[in-house]
mmCIF file with all atom_site columns, C-alpha atoms in Angstrom:
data_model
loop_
_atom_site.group_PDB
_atom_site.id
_atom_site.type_symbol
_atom_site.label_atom_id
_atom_site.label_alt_id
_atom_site.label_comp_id
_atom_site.label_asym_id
_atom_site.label_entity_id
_atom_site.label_seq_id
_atom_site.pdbx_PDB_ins_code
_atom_site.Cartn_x
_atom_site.Cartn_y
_atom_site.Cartn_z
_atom_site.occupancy
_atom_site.B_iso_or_equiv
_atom_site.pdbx_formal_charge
_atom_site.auth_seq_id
_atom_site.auth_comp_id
_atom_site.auth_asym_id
_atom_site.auth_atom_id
_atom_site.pdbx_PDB_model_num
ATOM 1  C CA . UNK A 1 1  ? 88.635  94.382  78.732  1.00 80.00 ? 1  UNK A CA 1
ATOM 2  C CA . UNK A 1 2  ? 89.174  96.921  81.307  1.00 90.00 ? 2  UNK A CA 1
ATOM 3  C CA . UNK A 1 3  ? 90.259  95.464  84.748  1.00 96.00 ? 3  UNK A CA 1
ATOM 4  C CA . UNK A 1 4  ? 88.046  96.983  87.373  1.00 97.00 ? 4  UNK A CA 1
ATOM 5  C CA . UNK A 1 5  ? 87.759  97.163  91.936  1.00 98.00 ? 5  UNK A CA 1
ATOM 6  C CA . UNK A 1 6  ? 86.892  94.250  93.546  1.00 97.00 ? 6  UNK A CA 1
ATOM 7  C CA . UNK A 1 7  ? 84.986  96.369  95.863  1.00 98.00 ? 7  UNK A CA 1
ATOM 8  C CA . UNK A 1 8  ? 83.523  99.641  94.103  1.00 98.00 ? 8  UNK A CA 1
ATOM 9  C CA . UNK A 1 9  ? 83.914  98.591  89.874  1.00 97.00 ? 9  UNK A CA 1
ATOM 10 C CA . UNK A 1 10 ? 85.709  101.586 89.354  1.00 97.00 ? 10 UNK A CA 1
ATOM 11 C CA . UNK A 1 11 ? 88.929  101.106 86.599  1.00 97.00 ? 11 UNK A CA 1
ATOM 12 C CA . UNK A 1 12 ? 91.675  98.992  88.646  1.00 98.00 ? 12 UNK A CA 1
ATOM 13 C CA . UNK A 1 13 ? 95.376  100.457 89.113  1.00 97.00 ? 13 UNK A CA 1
ATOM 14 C CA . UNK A 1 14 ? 96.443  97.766  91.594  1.00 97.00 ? 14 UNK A CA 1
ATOM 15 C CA . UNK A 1 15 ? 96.622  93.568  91.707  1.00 97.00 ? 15 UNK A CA 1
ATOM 16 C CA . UNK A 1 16 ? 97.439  90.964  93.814  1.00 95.00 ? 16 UNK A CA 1
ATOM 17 C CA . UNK A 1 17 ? 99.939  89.121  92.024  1.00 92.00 ? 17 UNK A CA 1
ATOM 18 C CA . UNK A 1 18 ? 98.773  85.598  90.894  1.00 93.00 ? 18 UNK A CA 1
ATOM 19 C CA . UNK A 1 19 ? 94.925  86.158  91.939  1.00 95.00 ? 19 UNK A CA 1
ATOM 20 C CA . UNK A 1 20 ? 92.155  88.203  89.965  1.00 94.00 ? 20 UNK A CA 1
ATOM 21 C CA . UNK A 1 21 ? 91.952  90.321  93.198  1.00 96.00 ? 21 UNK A CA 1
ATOM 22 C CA . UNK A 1 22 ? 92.197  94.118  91.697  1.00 98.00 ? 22 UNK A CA 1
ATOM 23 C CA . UNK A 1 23 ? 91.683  97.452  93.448  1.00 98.00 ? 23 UNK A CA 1
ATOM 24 C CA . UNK A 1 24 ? 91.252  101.042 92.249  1.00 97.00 ? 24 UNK A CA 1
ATOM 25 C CA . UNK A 1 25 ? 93.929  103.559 93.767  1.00 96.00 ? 25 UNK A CA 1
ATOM 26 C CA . UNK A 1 26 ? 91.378  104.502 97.231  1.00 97.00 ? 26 UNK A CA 1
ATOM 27 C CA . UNK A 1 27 ? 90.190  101.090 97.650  1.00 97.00 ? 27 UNK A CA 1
ATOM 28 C CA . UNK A 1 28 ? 93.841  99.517  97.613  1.00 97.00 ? 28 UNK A CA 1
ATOM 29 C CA . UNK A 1 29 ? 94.891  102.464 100.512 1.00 96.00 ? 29 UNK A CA 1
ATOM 30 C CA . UNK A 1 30 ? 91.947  101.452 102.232 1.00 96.00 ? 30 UNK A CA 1
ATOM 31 C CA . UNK A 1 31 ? 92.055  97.786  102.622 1.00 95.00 ? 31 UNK A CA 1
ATOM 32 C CA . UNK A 1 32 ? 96.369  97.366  102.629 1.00 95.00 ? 32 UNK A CA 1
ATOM 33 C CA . UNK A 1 33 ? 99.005  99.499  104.651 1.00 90.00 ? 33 UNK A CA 1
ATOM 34 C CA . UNK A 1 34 ? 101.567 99.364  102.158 1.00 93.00 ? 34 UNK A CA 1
ATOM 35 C CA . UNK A 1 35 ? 100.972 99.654  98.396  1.00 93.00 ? 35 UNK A CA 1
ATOM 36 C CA . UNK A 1 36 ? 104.168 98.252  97.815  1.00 92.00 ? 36 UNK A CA 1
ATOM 37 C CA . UNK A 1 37 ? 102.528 94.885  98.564  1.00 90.00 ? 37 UNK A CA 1
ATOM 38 C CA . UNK A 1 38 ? 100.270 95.216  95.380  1.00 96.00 ? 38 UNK A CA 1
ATOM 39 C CA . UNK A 1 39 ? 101.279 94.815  91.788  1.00 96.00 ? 39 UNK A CA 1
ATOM 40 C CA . UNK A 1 40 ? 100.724 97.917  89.983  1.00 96.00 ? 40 UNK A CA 1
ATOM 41 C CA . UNK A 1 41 ? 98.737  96.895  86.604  1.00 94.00 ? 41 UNK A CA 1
ATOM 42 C CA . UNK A 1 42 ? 99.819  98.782  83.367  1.00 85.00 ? 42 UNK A CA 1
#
């Protein structure tokens, strides 16, 4: 199963490492600074 955004359901590119916290490449740039802080899924 797909992961998908937290905040708008579209397909997830980005997680926070240990959490089920996931974010779609505009939502992550939105709500974090640095994208280097995110675990990028595969």
């Amino acid at each position: 199963m797909p992961k998908k955004c937290i905040i708008c359901e579209e397909p997830a590119q980005f997680g926070i490492k240990c959490t089920r916290d996931y974010y779609c490449r505009e939502c992550a740039k939105q709500s974090f600074s640095d994208l280097g802080l995110l675990k990028k899924l595969e």
